[in-house]
CSV table of C-alpha atoms and ligand atoms in Angstrom, one decimal:
chain,number,residue,atom,x,y,z
A,1,UNK,CA,-3.4,-12.1,17.7
A,2,UNK,CA,-4.5,-14.5,14.8
A,3,UNK,CA,-3.4,-17.9,14.3
A,4,UNK,CA,-0.9,-17.1,11.5
A,5,UNK,CA,0.8,-14.3,13.7
A,6,UNK,CA,0.8,-16.6,16.4
A,7,UNK,CA,2.7,-19.3,14.4
A,8,UNK,CA,5.1,-16.8,13.0
A,9,UNK,CA,6.0,-15.6,16.5
A,10,UNK,CA,6.4,-19.0,18.0
A,11,UNK,CA,8.7,-20.0,15.2
A,12,UNK,CA,10.8,-17.0,15.5
A,13,UNK,CA,11.3,-17.6,19.3
A,14,UNK,CA,12.3,-21.2,18.6
A,15,UNK,CA,14.8,-20.1,15.9
A,16,UNK,CA,16.0,-17.4,18.4
A,17,UNK,CA,16.3,-20.0,21.1
A,18,UNK,CA,18.1,-22.6,18.9
A,19,UNK,CA,20.5,-19.9,17.7
A,20,UNK,CA,21.4,-19.1,21.5
A,21,UNK,CA,22.0,-22.7,22.4
A,22,UNK,CA,23.7,-24.4,19.2
A,23,UNK,CA,27.6,-24.2,19.2
A,24,UNK,CA,28.9,-21.6,16.5
A,25,UNK,CA,30.9,-23.3,14.0
A,26,UNK,CA,34.6,-22.8,13.8
A,27,UNK,CA,36.0,-21.3,10.7
A,28,UNK,CA,38.6,-23.4,8.8
A,29,UNK,CA,40.3,-23.1,5.4
A,30,UNK,CA,39.8,-26.5,4.0
A,31,UNK,CA,37.7,-29.6,5.1
A,32,UNK,CA,38.4,-33.2,3.8
A,33,UNK,CA,35.5,-35.3,4.7
A,34,UNK,CA,34.4,-38.9,4.2
A,35,UNK,CA,38.0,-39.9,3.5
A,36,UNK,CA,40.0,-43.1,4.1
A,37,UNK,CA,42.8,-41.6,6.0
A,38,UNK,CA,46.2,-43.1,6.6
A,39,UNK,CA,47.7,-41.1,9.5
A,40,UNK,CA,51.1,-42.5,9.7
A,41,UNK,CA,51.3,-41.3,13.3
A,42,UNK,CA,53.2,-44.5,14.6
A,43,UNK,CA,49.9,-46.6,14.5
A,44,UNK,CA,48.8,-48.7,11.6
A,45,UNK,CA,45.1,-47.8,12.2
A,46,UNK,CA,43.2,-46.5,9.3
A,47,UNK,CA,40.6,-44.0,9.9
A,48,UNK,CA,37.5,-44.8,7.8
A,49,UNK,CA,34.8,-42.1,6.9
A,50,UNK,CA,37.6,-39.7,8.3
A,51,UNK,CA,37.7,-35.9,8.4
A,52,UNK,CA,40.8,-33.5,8.4
A,53,UNK,CA,40.3,-29.8,9.2
A,54,UNK,CA,43.0,-27.3,7.9
A,55,UNK,CA,43.3,-23.8,9.1
A,56,UNK,CA,46.3,-21.5,7.9
A,57,UNK,CA,49.3,-24.1,7.2
A,58,UNK,CA,48.4,-26.5,9.9
A,59,UNK,CA,46.0,-29.2,10.5
A,60,UNK,CA,43.8,-28.3,13.3
A,61,UNK,CA,41.3,-31.6,13.7
A,62,UNK,CA,41.5,-35.0,12.4
A,63,UNK,CA,39.2,-37.8,13.5
A,64,UNK,CA,36.2,-39.7,12.4
A,65,UNK,CA,33.1,-38.1,10.8
A,66,UNK,CA,31.6,-36.6,13.8
A,67,UNK,CA,34.2,-33.8,14.1
A,68,UNK,CA,32.9,-32.2,11.0
A,69,UNK,CA,30.3,-30.7,12.6
A,70,UNK,CA,32.2,-28.3,14.5
A,71,UNK,CA,33.5,-26.8,11.4
A,72,UNK,CA,32.7,-24.6,8.3
A,73,UNK,CA,35.3,-23.9,5.5
A,74,UNK,CA,35.6,-22.0,2.2
A,75,UNK,CA,36.6,-25.3,0.6
A,76,UNK,CA,35.2,-28.5,1.5
A,77,UNK,CA,36.5,-31.7,-0.2
A,78,UNK,CA,34.3,-34.7,-0.4
A,79,UNK,CA,36.8,-37.6,-0.3
A,80,UNK,CA,34.4,-40.4,-0.5
A,81,UNK,CA,36.3,-43.4,-2.0
A,82,UNK,CA,39.5,-41.6,-1.8
A,83,UNK,CA,43.0,-42.4,0.2
A,84,UNK,CA,44.3,-39.5,2.0
A,85,UNK,CA,47.8,-39.5,3.4
A,86,UNK,CA,50.8,-37.4,4.2
A,87,UNK,CA,52.4,-35.7,1.4
A,88,UNK,CA,55.4,-37.7,0.1
A,89,UNK,CA,59.0,-36.8,0.7
A,90,UNK,CA,61.5,-37.5,-2.0
A,91,UNK,CA,64.8,-37.5,0.3
A,92,UNK,CA,67.5,-37.2,-2.6
A,93,UNK,CA,67.4,-35.3,-6.0
A,94,UNK,CA,69.1,-33.0,-8.4
A,95,UNK,CA,66.0,-31.8,-10.3
A,96,UNK,CA,68.2,-29.1,-12.1
A,97,UNK,CA,69.5,-31.9,-14.3
A,98,UNK,CA,65.9,-32.8,-15.9
A,99,UNK,CA,66.7,-31.0,-19.0
A,100,UNK,CA,69.3,-33.6,-19.9
A,101,UNK,CA,66.8,-36.6,-19.0
A,102,UNK,CA,67.1,-39.5,-21.4
A,103,UNK,CA,70.3,-38.5,-23.0
A,104,UNK,CA,73.3,-41.2,-23.3
A,105,UNK,CA,71.0,-44.1,-22.3
A,106,UNK,CA,72.4,-46.3,-24.8
A,107,UNK,CA,75.7,-47.0,-27.0
A,108,UNK,CA,77.9,-44.7,-24.6
A,109,UNK,CA,80.9,-46.3,-22.9
A,110,UNK,CA,81.4,-43.9,-20.3
A,111,UNK,CA,78.3,-41.8,-19.7
A,112,UNK,CA,79.9,-39.5,-17.3
A,113,UNK,CA,82.6,-38.4,-19.5
A,114,UNK,CA,81.1,-38.6,-22.7
A,115,UNK,CA,77.6,-37.2,-21.8
A,116,UNK,CA,77.4,-35.6,-18.5
A,117,UNK,CA,80.2,-33.6,-18.1
A,118,UNK,CA,80.2,-32.0,-21.5
A,119,UNK,CA,76.5,-31.1,-21.0
A,120,UNK,CA,77.1,-29.6,-17.7
A,121,UNK,CA,80.0,-27.6,-18.9
A,122,UNK,CA,78.5,-26.2,-22.0
A,123,UNK,CA,74.6,-26.0,-21.2
A,124,UNK,CA,74.2,-25.2,-17.4
A,125,UNK,CA,73.2,-21.7,-16.8
A,126,UNK,CA,70.7,-20.1,-14.5
A,127,UNK,CA,67.9,-20.2,-17.0
A,128,UNK,CA,68.3,-23.9,-17.5
A,129,UNK,CA,68.6,-24.8,-13.8
A,130,UNK,CA,65.5,-22.8,-13.0
A,131,UNK,CA,63.3,-23.9,-15.9
A,132,UNK,CA,64.4,-27.6,-15.3
A,133,UNK,CA,63.8,-27.3,-11.7
A,134,UNK,CA,60.3,-26.2,-12.3
A,135,UNK,CA,59.3,-29.0,-14.7
A,136,UNK,CA,60.7,-31.5,-12.2
A,137,UNK,CA,58.9,-29.8,-9.2
A,138,UNK,CA,55.5,-29.6,-11.2
A,139,UNK,CA,56.0,-33.4,-12.1
A,140,UNK,CA,56.7,-34.1,-8.3
A,141,UNK,CA,53.7,-32.0,-7.1
A,142,UNK,CA,51.2,-33.8,-9.4
A,143,UNK,CA,52.6,-37.1,-8.2
A,144,UNK,CA,51.9,-36.1,-4.5
A,145,UNK,CA,55.5,-35.4,-3.6
A,146,UNK,CA,55.3,-32.2,-1.1
A,147,UNK,CA,58.8,-32.0,0.1
A,148,UNK,CA,62.2,-32.7,-1.9
A,149,UNK,CA,65.8,-32.6,-0.5
A,150,UNK,CA,68.0,-31.6,-3.5
A,151,UNK,CA,71.7,-31.0,-4.3
A,152,UNK,CA,72.7,-28.9,-7.2
A,153,UNK,CA,74.4,-25.7,-8.6
A,154,UNK,CA,72.8,-22.2,-8.5
A,155,UNK,CA,70.5,-23.8,-5.8
A,156,UNK,CA,68.8,-20.2,-5.5
A,157,UNK,CA,67.2,-20.9,-8.8
A,158,UNK,CA,66.0,-24.4,-7.8
A,159,UNK,CA,64.7,-23.0,-4.7
A,160,UNK,CA,62.7,-20.3,-6.8
A,161,UNK,CA,61.2,-22.7,-8.8
A,162,UNK,CA,60.4,-25.1,-6.1
A,163,UNK,CA,58.8,-22.1,-4.1
A,164,UNK,CA,56.9,-21.2,-7.3
A,165,UNK,CA,55.2,-24.7,-7.9
A,166,UNK,CA,54.7,-24.6,-4.1
A,167,UNK,CA,56.3,-27.8,-2.7
A,168,UNK,CA,58.7,-27.8,0.1
A,169,UNK,CA,62.5,-28.0,-0.3
A,170,UNK,CA,65.6,-28.7,1.4
A,171,UNK,CA,68.2,-27.1,-0.9
A,172,UNK,CA,71.8,-28.2,-0.6
A,173,UNK,CA,74.2,-25.7,-2.7
A,174,UNK,CA,77.1,-28.1,-3.8
A,175,UNK,CA,80.6,-27.9,-2.5
A,176,UNK,CA,83.0,-29.9,-5.0
A,177,UNK,CA,86.9,-29.7,-5.7
A,178,UNK,CA,86.8,-28.4,-9.2
A,179,UNK,CA,85.4,-25.5,-11.0
A,180,UNK,CA,81.6,-25.6,-11.9
A,181,UNK,CA,78.9,-23.4,-13.4
A,182,UNK,CA,78.5,-21.2,-10.3
A,183,UNK,CA,82.0,-21.3,-8.8
A,184,UNK,CA,85.1,-20.5,-10.9
A,185,UNK,CA,87.4,-21.9,-8.1
A,186,UNK,CA,87.4,-25.3,-6.7
A,187,UNK,CA,85.2,-25.3,-3.5
A,188,UNK,CA,83.8,-21.7,-4.5
A,189,UNK,CA,80.5,-23.3,-3.6
A,190,UNK,CA,81.1,-22.9,0.1
A,191,UNK,CA,81.2,-19.1,-0.4
A,192,UNK,CA,77.9,-19.4,-2.5
A,193,UNK,CA,76.4,-21.5,-0.1
A,194,UNK,CA,76.8,-19.2,2.7
A,195,UNK,CA,75.1,-16.3,0.7
A,196,UNK,CA,72.4,-18.5,-0.4
A,197,UNK,CA,71.4,-19.6,3.4
A,198,UNK,CA,71.7,-15.9,4.4
A,199,UNK,CA,69.0,-15.0,1.6
A,200,UNK,CA,66.8,-17.9,2.1
A,201,UNK,CA,66.9,-19.1,5.8
A,202,UNK,CA,63.4,-18.4,7.4
A,203,UNK,CA,61.5,-19.0,4.2
A,204,UNK,CA,58.4,-20.9,4.8
A,205,UNK,CA,58.8,-23.6,2.1
A,206,UNK,CA,62.6,-23.4,1.7
A,207,UNK,CA,65.2,-24.8,4.0
A,208,UNK,CA,68.8,-23.7,2.5
A,209,UNK,CA,71.5,-26.3,3.2
A,210,UNK,CA,75.2,-27.2,2.4
A,211,UNK,CA,76.0,-30.0,0.1
A,212,UNK,CA,79.6,-31.2,-0.1
A,213,UNK,CA,79.1,-33.5,-3.1
A,214,UNK,CA,80.8,-36.5,-1.8
A,215,UNK,CA,84.0,-37.9,0.1
A,216,UNK,CA,85.7,-38.6,-3.2
A,217,UNK,CA,85.2,-35.2,-4.6
A,218,UNK,CA,85.6,-32.9,-1.4
A,219,UNK,CA,88.8,-32.9,0.7
A,220,UNK,CA,88.7,-33.5,4.3
A,221,UNK,CA,89.5,-29.9,5.1
A,222,UNK,CA,86.4,-28.8,2.7
A,223,UNK,CA,84.3,-31.5,4.5
A,224,UNK,CA,84.9,-29.9,7.8
A,225,UNK,CA,84.2,-26.4,6.5
A,226,UNK,CA,81.1,-27.6,5.0
A,227,UNK,CA,80.0,-29.0,8.5
A,228,UNK,CA,81.3,-25.9,10.3
A,229,UNK,CA,79.0,-23.7,8.0
A,230,UNK,CA,76.2,-26.0,8.5
A,231,UNK,CA,76.7,-25.6,12.3
A,232,UNK,CA,77.0,-21.9,12.1
A,233,UNK,CA,73.5,-21.5,10.4
A,234,UNK,CA,72.0,-24.6,12.1
A,235,UNK,CA,71.2,-25.9,8.5
A,236,UNK,CA,71.2,-29.5,6.9
A,237,UNK,CA,74.5,-30.9,5.6
A,238,UNK,CA,73.6,-33.2,2.4
A,239,UNK,CA,76.0,-35.6,0.8
A,240,UNK,CA,76.4,-38.7,-1.2
A,241,UNK,CA,77.9,-41.6,1.1
A,242,UNK,CA,79.0,-45.1,0.4
A,243,UNK,CA,77.5,-45.0,-2.9
A,244,UNK,CA,80.0,-47.1,-4.9
A,245,UNK,CA,81.8,-50.5,-4.4
A,246,UNK,CA,85.2,-48.7,-5.0
A,247,UNK,CA,84.4,-45.7,-2.7
A,248,UNK,CA,86.7,-46.8,0.4
A,249,UNK,CA,89.6,-47.4,-1.7
A,250,UNK,CA,88.8,-44.3,-3.9
A,251,UNK,CA,88.7,-42.0,-1.1
A,252,UNK,CA,91.8,-43.2,0.5
A,253,UNK,CA,93.7,-42.5,-2.6
A,254,UNK,CA,91.9,-38.9,-2.7
A,255,UNK,CA,92.3,-38.0,0.8
A,256,UNK,CA,95.7,-38.4,3.0
A,257,UNK,CA,93.5,-38.4,6.1
A,258,UNK,CA,91.7,-41.4,5.4
A,259,UNK,CA,93.7,-44.1,7.3
A,260,UNK,CA,94.3,-47.5,6.1
A,261,UNK,CA,91.3,-49.9,7.1
A,262,UNK,CA,89.1,-47.2,7.7
A,263,UNK,CA,85.9,-47.4,5.8
A,264,UNK,CA,84.4,-44.0,4.3
A,265,UNK,CA,81.8,-43.7,7.4
A,266,UNK,CA,84.7,-44.1,9.9
A,267,UNK,CA,86.6,-41.6,8.2
A,268,UNK,CA,83.8,-39.1,8.3
A,269,UNK,CA,83.4,-39.8,11.8
A,270,UNK,CA,87.1,-39.2,12.5
A,271,UNK,CA,86.3,-35.6,10.9
A,272,UNK,CA,83.4,-35.2,13.3
A,273,UNK,CA,81.2,-34.8,10.2
A,274,UNK,CA,78.6,-37.5,11.3
A,275,UNK,CA,75.5,-36.0,13.3
A,276,UNK,CA,71.8,-35.5,13.1
A,277,UNK,CA,72.3,-32.4,10.5
A,278,UNK,CA,73.9,-34.8,8.1
A,279,UNK,CA,71.7,-36.4,5.4
A,280,UNK,CA,73.5,-39.2,3.5
A,281,UNK,CA,72.2,-40.3,0.3
A,282,UNK,CA,72.5,-44.0,-0.9
A,283,UNK,CA,74.7,-45.7,1.6
A,284,UNK,CA,74.8,-49.0,-0.4
A,285,UNK,CA,78.2,-50.4,1.0
A,286,UNK,CA,78.4,-50.5,4.9
A,287,UNK,CA,78.9,-53.0,7.2
A,288,UNK,CA,77.6,-53.6,10.9
A,289,UNK,CA,80.2,-51.1,12.4
A,290,UNK,CA,79.5,-48.5,10.0
A,291,UNK,CA,75.7,-49.0,10.7
A,292,UNK,CA,76.3,-48.6,14.5
A,293,UNK,CA,78.2,-45.4,13.7
A,294,UNK,CA,75.3,-44.0,11.6
A,295,UNK,CA,72.7,-44.9,14.3
A,296,UNK,CA,74.9,-43.5,17.1
A,297,UNK,CA,75.2,-40.3,15.3
A,298,UNK,CA,71.7,-40.0,14.4
A,299,UNK,CA,72.7,-39.4,10.7
A,300,UNK,CA,69.8,-39.3,8.0
A,301,UNK,CA,69.9,-41.8,5.4
A,302,UNK,CA,68.1,-42.0,2.0
A,303,UNK,CA,67.7,-44.9,0.0
A,304,UNK,CA,67.7,-44.7,-3.7
A,305,UNK,CA,66.8,-48.3,-5.1
A,306,UNK,CA,65.5,-47.2,-8.4
A,307,UNK,CA,68.7,-45.2,-9.3
A,308,UNK,CA,71.0,-48.0,-7.7
A,309,UNK,CA,69.2,-50.7,-9.5
A,310,UNK,CA,69.4,-48.9,-12.9
A,311,UNK,CA,73.0,-48.2,-12.4
A,312,UNK,CA,73.6,-51.8,-11.3
A,313,UNK,CA,74.4,-50.8,-7.9
A,314,UNK,CA,71.5,-52.3,-6.2
A,315,UNK,CA,72.8,-54.0,-3.0
A,316,UNK,CA,71.7,-51.5,-0.4
A,317,UNK,CA,71.3,-53.0,3.2
A,318,UNK,CA,68.1,-50.9,3.5
A,319,UNK,CA,66.3,-53.8,5.2
A,320,UNK,CA,69.2,-53.9,7.8
A,321,UNK,CA,69.4,-50.0,8.2
A,322,UNK,CA,65.5,-50.0,8.9
A,323,UNK,CA,65.9,-52.8,11.6
A,324,UNK,CA,68.8,-50.9,13.4
A,325,UNK,CA,66.3,-48.0,13.8
A,326,UNK,CA,68.3,-45.7,11.5
A,327,UNK,CA,66.2,-42.6,10.3
A,328,UNK,CA,65.6,-43.9,6.8
A,329,UNK,CA,63.9,-42.2,3.8
A,330,UNK,CA,63.6,-43.0,0.1
A,331,UNK,CA,64.7,-40.9,-2.9
A,332,UNK,CA,64.8,-41.0,-6.7
A,333,UNK,CA,68.2,-39.6,-7.1
A,334,UNK,CA,68.9,-37.4,-10.1
A,335,UNK,CA,66.6,-37.7,-13.7
A,336,UNK,CA,69.8,-39.0,-15.4
A,337,UNK,CA,70.0,-41.7,-12.8
A,338,UNK,CA,66.2,-42.8,-12.4
A,339,UNK,CA,64.5,-40.6,-14.8
A,340,UNK,CA,61.2,-40.5,-13.0
A,341,UNK,CA,61.3,-37.8,-10.3
A,342,UNK,CA,58.2,-39.2,-8.4
A,343,UNK,CA,59.0,-41.1,-5.0
A,344,UNK,CA,55.6,-42.8,-5.2
A,345,UNK,CA,57.0,-45.5,-7.5
A,346,UNK,CA,60.3,-45.6,-5.3
A,347,UNK,CA,58.3,-47.6,-2.6
A,348,UNK,CA,58.0,-50.9,-4.8
A,349,UNK,CA,61.6,-50.4,-6.0
A,350,UNK,CA,62.4,-50.5,-2.3
A,351,UNK,CA,60.7,-53.7,-1.5
A,352,UNK,CA,61.8,-55.7,-4.7
A,353,UNK,CA,65.5,-54.7,-4.0
A,354,UNK,CA,65.5,-55.9,-0.3
A,355,UNK,CA,63.3,-59.0,-1.4
A,356,UNK,CA,65.7,-59.9,-4.2
A,357,UNK,CA,68.7,-59.3,-2.0
A,358,UNK,CA,67.2,-61.6,1.1
A,359,UNK,CA,65.2,-64.1,-1.1
A,360,UNK,CA,62.5,-63.2,1.2
A,361,UNK,CA,59.3,-61.5,0.0
A,362,UNK,CA,58.3,-60.3,3.7
A,363,UNK,CA,60.8,-57.7,3.7
A,364,UNK,CA,59.3,-54.2,3.8
A,365,UNK,CA,55.5,-54.6,4.2
A,366,UNK,CA,53.2,-52.0,2.4
A,367,UNK,CA,52.8,-50.0,5.6
A,368,UNK,CA,56.6,-49.9,6.2
A,369,UNK,CA,56.9,-48.8,2.5
A,370,UNK,CA,54.4,-45.8,3.0
A,371,UNK,CA,56.3,-45.0,6.2
A,372,UNK,CA,59.5,-44.5,4.4
A,373,UNK,CA,57.9,-42.3,2.1
A,374,UNK,CA,56.5,-40.1,4.6
A,375,UNK,CA,57.5,-40.2,8.3
A,376,UNK,CA,60.6,-41.9,7.4
A,377,UNK,CA,61.7,-39.3,5.0
A,378,UNK,CA,60.8,-36.6,7.5
A,379,UNK,CA,63.0,-38.3,10.1
A,380,UNK,CA,65.9,-38.4,7.9
A,381,UNK,CA,65.6,-34.7,7.2
A,382,UNK,CA,65.0,-33.8,10.9
A,383,UNK,CA,61.6,-32.3,9.9
A,384,UNK,CA,59.5,-34.9,11.8
A,385,UNK,CA,58.0,-32.3,14.2
A,386,UNK,CA,56.3,-30.5,11.2
A,387,UNK,CA,55.6,-32.9,8.6
A,388,UNK,CA,55.5,-36.6,7.6
A,389,UNK,CA,52.3,-37.4,9.3
A,390,UNK,CA,48.8,-36.4,9.7
A,391,UNK,CA,48.5,-35.1,13.1
A,392,UNK,CA,46.9,-32.1,14.8
A,393,UNK,CA,49.5,-29.2,14.9
A,394,UNK,CA,51.5,-30.6,12.0
A,395,UNK,CA,51.7,-28.7,8.7
A,396,UNK,CA,49.2,-29.5,6.4
A,397,UNK,CA,51.0,-31.4,3.6
A,398,UNK,CA,48.6,-33.9,2.2
A,399,UNK,CA,48.0,-36.0,-1.0
A,400,UNK,CA,44.6,-37.3,-1.9
A,401,UNK,CA,44.5,-40.2,-4.2
A,402,UNK,CA,41.5,-41.3,-6.2
A,403,UNK,CA,40.6,-45.2,-6.1
A,404,UNK,CA,38.3,-45.1,-9.1
A,405,UNK,CA,40.9,-45.9,-11.8
A,406,UNK,CA,41.2,-49.5,-13.0
A,407,UNK,CA,44.6,-49.9,-11.6
A,408,UNK,CA,43.4,-48.8,-7.9
A,409,UNK,CA,40.8,-51.3,-7.7
A,410,UNK,CA,40.0,-53.3,-5.5
A,411,UNK,CA,41.3,-51.3,-2.5
A,412,UNK,CA,41.3,-53.8,0.3
A,413,UNK,CA,44.4,-53.0,1.7
A,414,UNK,CA,45.3,-49.0,1.0
A,415,UNK,CA,48.6,-49.4,2.1
A,416,UNK,CA,49.3,-52.0,-0.6
A,417,UNK,CA,47.1,-49.9,-3.0
A,418,UNK,CA,49.7,-47.0,-2.5
A,419,UNK,CA,53.0,-48.9,-2.3
A,420,UNK,CA,52.4,-51.4,-5.3
A,421,UNK,CA,49.4,-50.4,-7.3
A,422,UNK,CA,49.4,-46.5,-7.6
A,423,UNK,CA,50.6,-44.4,-10.4
A,424,UNK,CA,51.3,-40.7,-9.9
A,425,UNK,CA,48.2,-40.0,-12.4
A,426,UNK,CA,46.0,-41.4,-9.5
A,427,UNK,CA,46.9,-38.2,-7.4
A,428,UNK,CA,43.9,-36.0,-7.4
A,429,UNK,CA,44.8,-33.2,-4.9
A,430,UNK,CA,48.0,-32.1,-3.2
A,431,UNK,CA,48.0,-29.5,-0.5
A,432,UNK,CA,51.2,-28.3,0.9
A,433,UNK,CA,51.5,-25.9,3.9
A,434,UNK,CA,47.8,-25.4,3.9
A,435,UNK,CA,47.6,-24.5,0.3
A,436,UNK,CA,46.1,-26.5,-2.6
A,437,UNK,CA,48.7,-26.8,-5.3
A,438,UNK,CA,47.1,-29.7,-7.2
A,439,UNK,CA,43.4,-29.7,-7.7
A,440,UNK,CA,41.2,-32.3,-9.3
A,441,UNK,CA,44.5,-33.6,-10.8
A,442,UNK,CA,45.7,-30.0,-12.4
A,443,UNK,CA,48.5,-27.8,-11.2
A,444,UNK,CA,47.2,-24.6,-10.0
A,445,UNK,CA,50.1,-22.4,-9.1
A,446,UNK,CA,52.2,-22.2,-12.4
A,447,UNK,CA,51.2,-20.7,-15.8
A,448,UNK,CA,51.6,-23.8,-17.9
A,449,UNK,CA,51.9,-21.8,-21.2
A,450,UNK,CA,54.6,-19.4,-20.0
A,451,UNK,CA,56.3,-22.3,-18.5
A,452,UNK,CA,56.3,-24.3,-21.7
A,453,UNK,CA,57.7,-21.6,-23.7
A,454,UNK,CA,60.9,-21.4,-21.6
A,455,UNK,CA,60.9,-25.3,-21.4
A,456,UNK,CA,61.1,-25.6,-25.2
A,457,UNK,CA,63.6,-23.0,-25.6
A,458,UNK,CA,65.9,-24.9,-22.9
A,459,UNK,CA,65.2,-28.4,-24.3
A,460,UNK,CA,65.6,-27.4,-28.2
A,461,UNK,CA,69.0,-26.0,-27.0
A,462,UNK,CA,70.1,-29.1,-25.2
A,463,UNK,CA,68.8,-31.4,-28.0
A,464,UNK,CA,70.9,-29.7,-30.5
A,465,UNK,CA,74.1,-29.7,-28.4
A,466,UNK,CA,73.4,-33.4,-27.5
A,467,UNK,CA,73.6,-34.3,-31.4
A,468,UNK,CA,77.3,-33.4,-31.2
A,469,UNK,CA,78.2,-35.4,-28.7
A,470,UNK,CA,79.8,-38.8,-29.4
B,1,LIG,ZN1,72.8,-38.1,-6.1
């Protein structure tokens, strides 16, 4: 045996030995490495130089740089210099209205009567709702929103658009006491909702729900019927609650069942509508007794400060609800009320609203704001076992922010960077249910050219009609 043969032989023996002794790599779909991770798992700790491993639709490992050695993946994201956190949750929206955004913003005495009602009466149809919902879902995916809770009409079209973009949606079909686009009879939405639930229950991204609009547009009888439908199918019940200063008096006039001295929250409690299935948007006008009821029944609350402030209604006791341990999330409300559909910027409005009310700039720390936008929203929607934090076994709903842009520097405290400095444009990747839907800042799930043709058709029609409104 010559020297070369001997060397080759010993090398191959060594290679064979090392193959026997080294651990085989576990296959994964996506590995995110070298990231600054905000797990939002109940602790304020940040994982520096962290790794997240995704297999199927779930997170299978999360930790420091050492865990990356055990895995191989088709897609590896080097997240050096990037902030990685749970996808954000927009707890209250009406995205089908996005085609009307920006109309009637000035010079209109009664926006509801002069602009909104005529637009909804004349313009709403399935095509508009689906196209407008797709436009908004794209906007939200690009801004790192991975779950929304929405109330509107033809909610099957909203669900179709949301699922196509690839984000998660709790979709509440509206029940309301007058004829609307998808129900010729008052309260026809209840029947529509049942069919919608039957069609969509079990979908991997969509949770169908029932949405009685508000206690001033839905009678006691139909509030109860909506609740019974939600119970029958074990789905969420979405509503607007205690939104307006006049609401207690208004509902008392509207409903004989609401007794003198009762608040609207007490009225709903007397109807047995309050429970952990209920997601109540706004809750601007409630006292300590109401808050105790909300907490006692585990009602989820969604605070919409941007919409409340724009509508000169910004007095929500959000800090008090947070301190009561109420399951509190944040939302944009509809695009007629707060225009931007992203929930990212709602974090700073939440702080500003509470700090102005309390004249105290310590209300809502950056960590607490990120909590509201992630795990807080998940708790409000009763989805905390699956989403809202980055933990092994949870669904892989993840957003990755770059920090190279001027507005993202310096990044001394990533919670503060996200809550107060970030713009939607700083989102680089959005992953929902283990699937990449935004990659390097581009949406990869929708054919934009095709969508834009439909969008232009819809907005040309709405724009022409809007010129006739006075
Ligand atoms: Zn609303």
